[in-house]
Coordinates of C-alpha atoms in Angstrom, one line a residue:
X29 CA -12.2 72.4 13.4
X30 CA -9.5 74.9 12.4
X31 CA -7.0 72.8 14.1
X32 CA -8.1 69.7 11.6
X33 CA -7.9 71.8 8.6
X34 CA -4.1 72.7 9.8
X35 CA -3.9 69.4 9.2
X36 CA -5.2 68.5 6.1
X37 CA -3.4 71.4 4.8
X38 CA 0.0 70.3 5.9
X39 CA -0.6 66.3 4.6
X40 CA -1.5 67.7 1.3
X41 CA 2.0 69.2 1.1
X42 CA 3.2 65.8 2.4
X43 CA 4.7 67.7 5.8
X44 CA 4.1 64.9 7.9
X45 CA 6.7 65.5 10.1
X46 CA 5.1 68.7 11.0
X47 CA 1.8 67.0 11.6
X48 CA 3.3 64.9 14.5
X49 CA 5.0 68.3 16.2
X50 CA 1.7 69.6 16.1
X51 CA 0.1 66.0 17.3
X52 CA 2.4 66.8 21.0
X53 CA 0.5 69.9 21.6
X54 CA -3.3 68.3 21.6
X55 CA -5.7 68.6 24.1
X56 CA -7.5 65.6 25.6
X57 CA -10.6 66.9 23.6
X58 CA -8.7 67.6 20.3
X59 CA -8.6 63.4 20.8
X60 CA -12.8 62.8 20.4
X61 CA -12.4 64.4 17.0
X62 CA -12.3 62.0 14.1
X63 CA -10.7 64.2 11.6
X64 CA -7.9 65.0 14.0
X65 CA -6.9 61.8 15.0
X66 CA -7.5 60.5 11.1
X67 CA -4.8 62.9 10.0
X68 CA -2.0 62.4 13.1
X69 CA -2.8 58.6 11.4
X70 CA -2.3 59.2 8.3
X71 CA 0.8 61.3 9.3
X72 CA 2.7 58.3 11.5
X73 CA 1.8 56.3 8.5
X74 CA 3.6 58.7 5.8
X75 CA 6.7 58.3 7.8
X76 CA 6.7 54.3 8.2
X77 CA 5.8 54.8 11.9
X78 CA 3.0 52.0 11.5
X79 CA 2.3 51.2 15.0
X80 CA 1.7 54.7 16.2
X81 CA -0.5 55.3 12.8
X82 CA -2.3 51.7 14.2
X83 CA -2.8 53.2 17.2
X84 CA -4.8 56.3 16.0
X85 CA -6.7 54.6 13.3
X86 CA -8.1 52.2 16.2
X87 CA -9.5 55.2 17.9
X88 CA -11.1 56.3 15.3
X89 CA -12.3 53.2 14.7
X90 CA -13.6 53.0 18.2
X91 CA -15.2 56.4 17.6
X92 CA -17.2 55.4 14.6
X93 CA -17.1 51.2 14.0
X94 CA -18.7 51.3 10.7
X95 CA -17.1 54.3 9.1
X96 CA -15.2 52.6 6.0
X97 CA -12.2 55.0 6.0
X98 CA -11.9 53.6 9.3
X99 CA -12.1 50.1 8.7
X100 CA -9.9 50.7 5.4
X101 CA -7.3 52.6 6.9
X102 CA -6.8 49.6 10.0
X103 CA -6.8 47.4 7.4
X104 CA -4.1 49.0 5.2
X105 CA -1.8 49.4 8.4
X106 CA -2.7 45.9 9.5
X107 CA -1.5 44.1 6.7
X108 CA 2.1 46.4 7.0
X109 CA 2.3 45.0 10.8
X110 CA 1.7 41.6 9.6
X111 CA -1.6 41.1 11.4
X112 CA -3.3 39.3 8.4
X113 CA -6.4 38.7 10.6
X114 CA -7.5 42.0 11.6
X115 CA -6.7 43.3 7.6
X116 CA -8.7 40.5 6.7
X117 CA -11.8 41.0 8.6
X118 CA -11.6 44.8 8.2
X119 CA -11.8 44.7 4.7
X120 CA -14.6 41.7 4.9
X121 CA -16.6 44.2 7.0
X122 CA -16.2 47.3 4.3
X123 CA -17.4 44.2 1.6
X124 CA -20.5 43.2 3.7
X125 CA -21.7 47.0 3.3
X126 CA -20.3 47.5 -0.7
X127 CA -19.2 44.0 -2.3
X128 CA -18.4 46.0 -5.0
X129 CA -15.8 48.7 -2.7
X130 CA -12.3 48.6 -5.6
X131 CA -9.9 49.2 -3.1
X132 CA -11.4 46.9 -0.3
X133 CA -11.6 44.1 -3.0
X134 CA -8.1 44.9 -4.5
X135 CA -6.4 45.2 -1.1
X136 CA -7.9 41.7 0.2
X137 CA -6.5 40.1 -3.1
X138 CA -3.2 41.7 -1.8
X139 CA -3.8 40.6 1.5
X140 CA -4.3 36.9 0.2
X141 CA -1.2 37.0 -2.1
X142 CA 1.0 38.7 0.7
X143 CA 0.4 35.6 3.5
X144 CA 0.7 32.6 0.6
X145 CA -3.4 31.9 -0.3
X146 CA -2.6 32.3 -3.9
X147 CA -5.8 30.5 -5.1
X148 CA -7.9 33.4 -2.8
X149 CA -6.2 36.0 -4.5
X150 CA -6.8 35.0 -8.0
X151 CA -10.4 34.7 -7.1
X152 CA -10.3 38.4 -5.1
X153 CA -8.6 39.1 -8.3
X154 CA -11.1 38.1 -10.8
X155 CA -13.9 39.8 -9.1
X156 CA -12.2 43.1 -9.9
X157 CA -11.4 41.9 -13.4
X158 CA -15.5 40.7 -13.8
X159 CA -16.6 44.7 -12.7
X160 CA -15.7 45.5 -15.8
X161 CA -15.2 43.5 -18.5
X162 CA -15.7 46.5 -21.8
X163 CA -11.6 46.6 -20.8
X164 CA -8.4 44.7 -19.8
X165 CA -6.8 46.3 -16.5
X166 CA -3.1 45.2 -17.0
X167 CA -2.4 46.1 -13.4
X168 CA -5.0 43.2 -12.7
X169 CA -3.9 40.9 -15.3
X170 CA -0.5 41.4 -13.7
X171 CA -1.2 40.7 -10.3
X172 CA -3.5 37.3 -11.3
X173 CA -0.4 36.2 -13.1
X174 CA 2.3 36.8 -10.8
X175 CA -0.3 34.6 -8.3
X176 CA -0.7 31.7 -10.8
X177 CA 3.4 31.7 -11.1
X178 CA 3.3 31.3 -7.3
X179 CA 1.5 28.3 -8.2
X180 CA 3.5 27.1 -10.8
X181 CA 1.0 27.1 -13.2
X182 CA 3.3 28.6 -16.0
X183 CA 0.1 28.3 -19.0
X184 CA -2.4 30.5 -16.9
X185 CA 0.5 32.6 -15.6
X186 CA 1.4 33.1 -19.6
X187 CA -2.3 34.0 -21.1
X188 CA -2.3 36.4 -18.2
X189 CA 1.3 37.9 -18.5
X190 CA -0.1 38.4 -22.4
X191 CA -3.5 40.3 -21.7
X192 CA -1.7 42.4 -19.4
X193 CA 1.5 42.9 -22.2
X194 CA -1.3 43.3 -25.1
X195 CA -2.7 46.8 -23.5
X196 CA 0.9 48.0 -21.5
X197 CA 3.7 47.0 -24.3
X198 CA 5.7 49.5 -22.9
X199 CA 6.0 48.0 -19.8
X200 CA 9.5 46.8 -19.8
X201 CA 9.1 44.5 -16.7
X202 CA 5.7 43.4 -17.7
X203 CA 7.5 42.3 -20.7
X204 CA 10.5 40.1 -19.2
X205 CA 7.9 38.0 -17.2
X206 CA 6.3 37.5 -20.2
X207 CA 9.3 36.3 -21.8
X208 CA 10.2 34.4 -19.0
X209 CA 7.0 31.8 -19.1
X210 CA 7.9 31.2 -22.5
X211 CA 11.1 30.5 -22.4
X212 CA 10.3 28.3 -19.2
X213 CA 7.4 26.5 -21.7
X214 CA 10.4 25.6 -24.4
X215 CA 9.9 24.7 -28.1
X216 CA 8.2 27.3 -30.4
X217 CA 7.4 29.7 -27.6
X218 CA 11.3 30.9 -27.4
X219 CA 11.2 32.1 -31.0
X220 CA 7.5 34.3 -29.4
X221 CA 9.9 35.2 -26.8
X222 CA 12.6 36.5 -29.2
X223 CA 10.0 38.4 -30.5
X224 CA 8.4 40.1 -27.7
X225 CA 12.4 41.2 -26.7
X226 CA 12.2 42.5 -29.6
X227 CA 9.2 44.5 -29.3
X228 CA 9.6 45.5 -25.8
X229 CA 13.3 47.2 -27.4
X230 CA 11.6 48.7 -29.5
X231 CA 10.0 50.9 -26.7
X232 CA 12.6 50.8 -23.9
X233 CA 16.1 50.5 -26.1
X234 CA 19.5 49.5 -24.2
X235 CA 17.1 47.9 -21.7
X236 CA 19.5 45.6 -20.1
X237 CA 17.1 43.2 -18.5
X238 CA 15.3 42.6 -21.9
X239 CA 18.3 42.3 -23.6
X240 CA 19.6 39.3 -21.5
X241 CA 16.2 38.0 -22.2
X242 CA 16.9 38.4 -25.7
X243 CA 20.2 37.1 -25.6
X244 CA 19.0 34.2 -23.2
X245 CA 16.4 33.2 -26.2
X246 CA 19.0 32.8 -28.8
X247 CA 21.3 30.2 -26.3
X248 CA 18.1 28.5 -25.8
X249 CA 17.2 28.7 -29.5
X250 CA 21.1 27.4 -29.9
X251 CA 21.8 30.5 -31.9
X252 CA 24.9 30.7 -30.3
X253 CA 27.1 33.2 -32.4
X254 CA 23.8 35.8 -32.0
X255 CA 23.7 34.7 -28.5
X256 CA 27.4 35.1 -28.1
X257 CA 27.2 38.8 -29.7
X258 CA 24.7 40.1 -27.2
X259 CA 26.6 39.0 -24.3
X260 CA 29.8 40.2 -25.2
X261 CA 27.8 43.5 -25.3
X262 CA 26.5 43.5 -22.0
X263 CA 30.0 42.4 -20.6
X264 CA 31.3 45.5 -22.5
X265 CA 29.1 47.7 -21.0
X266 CA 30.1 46.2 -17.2
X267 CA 27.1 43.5 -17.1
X268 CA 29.2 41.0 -14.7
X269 CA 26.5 39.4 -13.3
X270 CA 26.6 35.5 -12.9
X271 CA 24.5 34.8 -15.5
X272 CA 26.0 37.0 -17.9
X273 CA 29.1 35.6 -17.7
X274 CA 28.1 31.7 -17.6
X275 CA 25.8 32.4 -20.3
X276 CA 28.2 34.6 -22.5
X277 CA 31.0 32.4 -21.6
X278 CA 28.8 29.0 -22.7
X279 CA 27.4 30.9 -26.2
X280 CA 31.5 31.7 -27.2
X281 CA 32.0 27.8 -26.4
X282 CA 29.2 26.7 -28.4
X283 CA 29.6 29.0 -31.1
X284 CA 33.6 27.6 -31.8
X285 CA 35.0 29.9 -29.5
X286 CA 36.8 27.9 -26.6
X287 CA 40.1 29.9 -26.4
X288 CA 37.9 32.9 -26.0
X289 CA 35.4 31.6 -23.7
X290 CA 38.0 30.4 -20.9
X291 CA 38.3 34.0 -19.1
X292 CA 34.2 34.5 -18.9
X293 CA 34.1 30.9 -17.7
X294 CA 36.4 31.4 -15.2
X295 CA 35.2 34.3 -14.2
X296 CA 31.4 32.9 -13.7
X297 CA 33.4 29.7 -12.1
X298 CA 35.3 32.1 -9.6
X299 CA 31.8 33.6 -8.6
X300 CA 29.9 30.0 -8.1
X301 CA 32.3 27.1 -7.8
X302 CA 29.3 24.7 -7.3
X303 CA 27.7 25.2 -10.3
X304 CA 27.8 22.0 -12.6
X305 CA 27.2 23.8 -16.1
X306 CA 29.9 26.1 -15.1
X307 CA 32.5 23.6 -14.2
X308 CA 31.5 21.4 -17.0
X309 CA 32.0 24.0 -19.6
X310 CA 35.3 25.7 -18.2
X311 CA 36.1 22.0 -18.2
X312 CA 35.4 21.3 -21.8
X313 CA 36.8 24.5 -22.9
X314 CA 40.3 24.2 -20.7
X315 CA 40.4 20.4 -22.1
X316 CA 40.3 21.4 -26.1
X317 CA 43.2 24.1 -25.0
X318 CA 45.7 24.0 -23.3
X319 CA 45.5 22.6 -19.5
X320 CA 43.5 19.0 -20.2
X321 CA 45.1 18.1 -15.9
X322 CA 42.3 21.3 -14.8
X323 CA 40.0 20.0 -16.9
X324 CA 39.9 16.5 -15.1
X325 CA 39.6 17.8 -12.1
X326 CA 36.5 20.2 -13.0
X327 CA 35.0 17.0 -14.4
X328 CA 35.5 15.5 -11.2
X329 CA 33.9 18.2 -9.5
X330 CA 31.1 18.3 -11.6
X331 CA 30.7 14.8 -11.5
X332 CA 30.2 15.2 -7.4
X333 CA 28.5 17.8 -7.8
X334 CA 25.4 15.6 -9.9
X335 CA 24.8 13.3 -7.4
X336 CA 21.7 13.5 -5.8
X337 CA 21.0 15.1 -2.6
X338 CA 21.7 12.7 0.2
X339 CA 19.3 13.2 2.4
X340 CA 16.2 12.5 -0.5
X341 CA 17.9 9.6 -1.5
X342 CA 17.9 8.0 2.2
X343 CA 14.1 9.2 2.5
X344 CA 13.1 7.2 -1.0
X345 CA 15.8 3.8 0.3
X346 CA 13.5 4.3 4.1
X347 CA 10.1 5.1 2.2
X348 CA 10.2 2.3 -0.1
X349 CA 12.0 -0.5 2.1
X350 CA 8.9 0.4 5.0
X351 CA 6.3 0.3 2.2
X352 CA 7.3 -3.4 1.1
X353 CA 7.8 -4.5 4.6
X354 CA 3.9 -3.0 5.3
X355 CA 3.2 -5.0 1.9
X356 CA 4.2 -8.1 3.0
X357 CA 7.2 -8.2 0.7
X358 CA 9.9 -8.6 3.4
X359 CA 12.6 -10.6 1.5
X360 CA 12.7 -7.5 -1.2
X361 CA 12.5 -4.6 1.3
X362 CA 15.6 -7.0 3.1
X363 CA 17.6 -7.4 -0.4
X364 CA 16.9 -3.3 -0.9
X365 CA 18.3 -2.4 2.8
X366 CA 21.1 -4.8 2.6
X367 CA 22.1 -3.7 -1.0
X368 CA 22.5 0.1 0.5
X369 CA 24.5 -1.0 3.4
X370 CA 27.0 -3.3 1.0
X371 CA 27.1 0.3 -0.4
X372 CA 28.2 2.0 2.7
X373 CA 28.7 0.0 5.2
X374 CA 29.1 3.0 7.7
X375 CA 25.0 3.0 8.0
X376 CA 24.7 0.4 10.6
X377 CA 20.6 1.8 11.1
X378 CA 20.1 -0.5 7.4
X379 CA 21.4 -3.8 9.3
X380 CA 19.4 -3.2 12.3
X381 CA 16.3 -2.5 10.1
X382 CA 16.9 -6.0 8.8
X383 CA 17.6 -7.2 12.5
X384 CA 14.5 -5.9 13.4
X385 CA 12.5 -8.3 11.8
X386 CA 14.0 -11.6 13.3
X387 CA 12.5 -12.6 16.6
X388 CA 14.7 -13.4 19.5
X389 CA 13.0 -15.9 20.1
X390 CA 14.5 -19.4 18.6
X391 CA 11.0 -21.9 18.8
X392 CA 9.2 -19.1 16.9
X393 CA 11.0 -20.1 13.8
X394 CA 9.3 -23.2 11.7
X395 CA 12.1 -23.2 9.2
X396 CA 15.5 -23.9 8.7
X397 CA 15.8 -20.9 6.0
X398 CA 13.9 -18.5 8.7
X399 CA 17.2 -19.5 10.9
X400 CA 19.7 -19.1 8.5
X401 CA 18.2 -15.2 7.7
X402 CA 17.8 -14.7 11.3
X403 CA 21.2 -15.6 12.2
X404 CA 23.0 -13.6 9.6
X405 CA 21.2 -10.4 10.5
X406 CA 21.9 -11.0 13.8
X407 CA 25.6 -11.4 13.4
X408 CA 26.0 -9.2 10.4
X409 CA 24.8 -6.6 12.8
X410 CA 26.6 -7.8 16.1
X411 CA 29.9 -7.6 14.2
X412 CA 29.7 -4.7 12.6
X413 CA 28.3 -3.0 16.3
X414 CA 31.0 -4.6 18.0
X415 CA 33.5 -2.5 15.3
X416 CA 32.6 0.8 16.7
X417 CA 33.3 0.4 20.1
X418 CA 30.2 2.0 21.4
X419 CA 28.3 0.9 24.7
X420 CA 25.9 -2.3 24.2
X421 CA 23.3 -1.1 26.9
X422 CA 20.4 -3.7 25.8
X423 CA 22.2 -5.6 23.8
X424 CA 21.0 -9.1 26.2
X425 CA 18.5 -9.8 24.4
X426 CA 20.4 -11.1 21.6
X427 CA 21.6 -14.4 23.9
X428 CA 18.3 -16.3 23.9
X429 CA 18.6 -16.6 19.7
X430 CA 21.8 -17.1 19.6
X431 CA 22.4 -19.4 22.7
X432 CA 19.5 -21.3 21.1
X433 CA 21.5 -22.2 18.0
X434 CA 24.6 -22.5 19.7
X435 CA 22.9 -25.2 21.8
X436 CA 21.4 -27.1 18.7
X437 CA 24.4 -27.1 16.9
X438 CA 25.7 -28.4 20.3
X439 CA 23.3 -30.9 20.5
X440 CA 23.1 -31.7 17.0
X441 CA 27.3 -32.7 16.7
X442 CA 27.5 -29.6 13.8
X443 CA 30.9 -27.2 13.7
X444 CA 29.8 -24.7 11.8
X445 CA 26.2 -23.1 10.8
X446 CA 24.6 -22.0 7.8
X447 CA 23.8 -18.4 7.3
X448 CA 21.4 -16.9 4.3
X449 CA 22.0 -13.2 3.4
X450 CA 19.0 -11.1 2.1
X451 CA 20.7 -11.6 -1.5
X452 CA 20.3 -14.8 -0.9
X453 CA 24.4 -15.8 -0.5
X454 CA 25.2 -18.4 1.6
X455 CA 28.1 -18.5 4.1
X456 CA 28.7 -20.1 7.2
X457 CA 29.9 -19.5 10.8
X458 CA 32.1 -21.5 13.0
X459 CA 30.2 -22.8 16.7
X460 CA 32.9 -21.4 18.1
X461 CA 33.0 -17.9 16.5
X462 CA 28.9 -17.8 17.5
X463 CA 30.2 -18.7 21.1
X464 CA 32.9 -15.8 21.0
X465 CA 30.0 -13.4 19.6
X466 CA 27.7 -14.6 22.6
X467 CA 30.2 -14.1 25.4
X468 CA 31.0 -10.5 23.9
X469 CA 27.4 -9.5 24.9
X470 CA 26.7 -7.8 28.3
X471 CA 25.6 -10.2 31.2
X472 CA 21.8 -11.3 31.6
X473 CA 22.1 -10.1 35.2
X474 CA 21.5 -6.7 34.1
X475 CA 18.3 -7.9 32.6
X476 CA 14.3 -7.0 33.8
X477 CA 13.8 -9.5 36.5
X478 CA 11.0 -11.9 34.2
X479 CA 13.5 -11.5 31.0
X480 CA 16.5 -12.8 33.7
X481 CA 14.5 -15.2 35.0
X482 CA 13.6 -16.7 31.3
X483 CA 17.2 -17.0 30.9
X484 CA 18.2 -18.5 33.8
X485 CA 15.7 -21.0 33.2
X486 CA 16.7 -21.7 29.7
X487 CA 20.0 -22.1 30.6
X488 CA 18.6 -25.0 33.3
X489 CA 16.6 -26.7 30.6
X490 CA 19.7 -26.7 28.1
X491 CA 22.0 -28.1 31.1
X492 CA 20.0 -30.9 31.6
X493 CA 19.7 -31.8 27.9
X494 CA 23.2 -32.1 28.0
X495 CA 23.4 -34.1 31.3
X496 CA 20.7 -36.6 29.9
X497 CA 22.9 -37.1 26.1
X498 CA 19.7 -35.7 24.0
X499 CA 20.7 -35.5 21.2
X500 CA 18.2 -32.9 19.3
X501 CA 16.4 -29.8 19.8
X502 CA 13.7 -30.3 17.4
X503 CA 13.4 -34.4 18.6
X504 CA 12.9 -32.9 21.9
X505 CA 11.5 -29.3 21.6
X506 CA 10.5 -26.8 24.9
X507 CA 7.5 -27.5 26.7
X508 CA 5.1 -25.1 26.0
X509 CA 3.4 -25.6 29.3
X510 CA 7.0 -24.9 31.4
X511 CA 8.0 -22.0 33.1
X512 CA 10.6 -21.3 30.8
X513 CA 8.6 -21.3 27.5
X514 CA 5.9 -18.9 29.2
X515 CA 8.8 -16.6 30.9
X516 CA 10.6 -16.4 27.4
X517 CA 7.0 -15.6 25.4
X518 CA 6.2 -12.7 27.6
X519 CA 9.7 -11.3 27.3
X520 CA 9.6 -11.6 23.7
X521 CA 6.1 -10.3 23.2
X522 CA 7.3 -7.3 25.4
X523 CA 10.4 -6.5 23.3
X524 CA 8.0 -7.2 20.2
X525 CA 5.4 -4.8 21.9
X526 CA 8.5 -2.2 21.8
X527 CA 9.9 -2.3 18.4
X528 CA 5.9 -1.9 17.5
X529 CA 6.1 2.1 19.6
X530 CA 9.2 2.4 17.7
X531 CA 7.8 1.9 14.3
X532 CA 4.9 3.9 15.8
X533 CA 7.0 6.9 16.5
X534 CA 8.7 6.8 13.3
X535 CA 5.6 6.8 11.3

């Protein structure tokens, strides 16, 4: 007992240091008693030593599972170790005895706003607000607010900022998020903005943050020579910040000041080269003085700078091209991919997307238009494949279509073939230039054996035709019931069958 009030004597003077010396020199039975091992705790955990003060406030814990200290002190360390879970049911369990326990309520709100549940902690929140409602906590307010910003919900954030502002006007920093919804909520709220600055001045003068605020409200107000004044203050008094400097630099632009506003632009433009405004202004302002060549080149920069991001823009072209093709629209989602490729013809994964949809199969098509789209996506994307010089493992299976036509056109007396493009152009390709694309692709004998065999077969069927003079494809079409029709179905359902996992995988 004497050793515990030791203790409690030295963590009132905030010796915690000494507590742990002490702590070395226990005896096994100085650890069954509560108070003891409660006050090493709560000395581990005045130094930031969290795990060892975790490991002392779970044997109390164990000696007494439904003492709240207990389960409050676990809790507190808990959440500074990151293990949300055990805070969370700790405090739960002090709740299931007291729902209306302050600091078990206040620290679960915490608790919720620390791992992301903002909606939890507003509610955690308002049941400490509801206790009592004879008065406006600002702390409370505060806390609800900063949660609702979280959620971007900049009118609740505002009204709650403003309860907690309306009992705390001193606050300085209570008084610059304040500011900051209304400036972010635009039209008459930035002149309520200038005026809370103003207020909030009036009880913490020189305040720099609130007077950047201020300053901020009269660029946005375009009160640019007051704007301008403030600035230039805070850059007087060694405010070179980023902001300051864009910001002051951009109000002396506006205001008629270009000569003037060069060195804070370039000053800004030497901190962040990849800001637009910045480049744009130091721009303008270089281009009404005296070095217009700079001030191309900024443009230039900024004008890169504004495009949007690459990757989002290839997520909305794939997102919106697979939507139309699901749709049923396939000649628009074609026109869309194709149009992107013309574009930049160095994304070969838009023609194949196009490809993609064009059996290899030749009897499949009914139409004479089908064959002109199939064969230009076909050879569109051969050609510009065969441009990279990269390995055409696979690549077989574009034979059968275009042997097919070859042999029609063959059989048919034509030279040259029509070809559609998803914008509809027409344009046409030499027999011989398909032949030339044909032998380019790798040998069937590297083929499955059933998708060799459907070749070899074809190749028989078209031999004959040309021994026996027919003279058309479509006078004398396959045999559905021969070997070779049945071989070449089941080889095209299976390559069918795998561009189906493959759009599978990519959803």
């Amino acid at each position: 007992q004497a050793q515990s009030l030791s203790f409690q004597e030295l963590l009132n003077k905030k010796k915690f240091t000494e507590v742990i010396a002490l702590a070395d020199s226990l005896t096994p039975a100085d650890s069954a008693d509560y108070v003891t091992m409660s006050a090493i705790g709560q000395a581990y955990e005045g130094v930031l030593e969290y795990n060892e003060a975790y490991r002392c406030y779970q044997h109390c814990l164990q000696m007494d599972t439904t003492n709240v200290d207990a389960l409050s002190s676990v809790a507190r360390v808990a959440m500074n170790l990151g293990k949300a879970s055990v805070a969370q049911d700790c405090f739960r369990k002090v709740l299931e005895s007291d729902s209306t326990d302050f600091y078990a309520n206040y620290q679960l709100a915490r608790l919720y706003s620390q791992i992301g549940d903002y909606e939890n902690a507003v509610l955690q929140f308002n049941v400490l607000r509801d206790q009592d409602t004879t008065k406006v906590n600002p702390v409370i307010y505060r806390n609800i607010a900063d949660c609702y910003m979280k959620m971007n919900a900049i009118p609740a954030a505002t009204i709650c900022y403003f309860q907690a502002y309306n009992v705390n006007r001193e606050n300085a920093g209570l008084a610059s998020a304040l500011v900051n919804c209304l400036y972010r909520m635009g039209g008459p709220n930035i002149q309520d903005g200038l005026s809370i600055c103003d207020t909030a001045l009036f009880y913490n003068p020189g305040n720099h943050a609130l007077r950047r605020s201020k300053a901020m409200g009269f660029y946005m107000n375009k009160q640019y020579a007051q704007a301008d004044t403030l600035y230039g203050e805070l850059f007087a008094e060694g405010d070179t910040s980023f902001l300051t400097l864009k910001y002051g630099g951009a109000s002396r632009y506006l205001a008629g000041r270009a000569m003037d506003a060069i060195d804070l632009l370039e000053w800004a433009y030497g901190k962040d080269t990849t800001d637009v405004e910045t480049n744009l202004l130091l721009g303008a302002a270089l281009g009404k003085t005296y070095d217009r060549k700079r001030a191309f080149l900024l443009f230039d920069q900024a004008e890169k700078l504004m495009q949007p991001n690459e990757a989002l823009v290839n997520m909305l072209l794939t997102s919106r091209s697979e939507t139309l093709f699901k749709d049923g629209r396939q000649r628009e989602a074609e026109g869309l991919l194709y149009k992107a490729w013309l574009a930049n013809k160095d994304r070969l994964d838009l023609l194949f997307r196009i490809e993609r949809e064009y059996s290899n199969w030749g009897p499949e098509y009914k139409s004479a238009e089908d064959l002109g789209r199939a064969l230009f996506a076909k050879v569109t994307f051969l050609r510009e494949y065969f441009l990279t010089g990269k390995k055409m493992q696979g690549f077989q299976r574009y034979r059968s279509i275009l042997q097919y036509l070859y042999e029609d056109a063959f059989f048919t007396n034509k030279t040259e073939l029509v070809m559609i493009a998803p914008d509809n152009k027409k344009s046409k390709i030499s027999a011989e230039d398909l032949k030339s694309i044909i032998d380019r692709l790798p040998d069937i004998s590297q083929l499955p054996e059933v998708e060799r065999k459907h070749y070899q077969q074809m190749e028989e069927v078209f031999k004959k035709r040309k021994e026996n003079g027919v003279g058309s494809t479509k006078s004398e079409p396959l045999d559905e019931n021969s070997e070779a029709f049945k071989a070449g179905m089941k080889a095209a359902q299976k390559y069918l069958d795998s561009q189906k996992k493959e759009e599978q995988k990519s959803e």
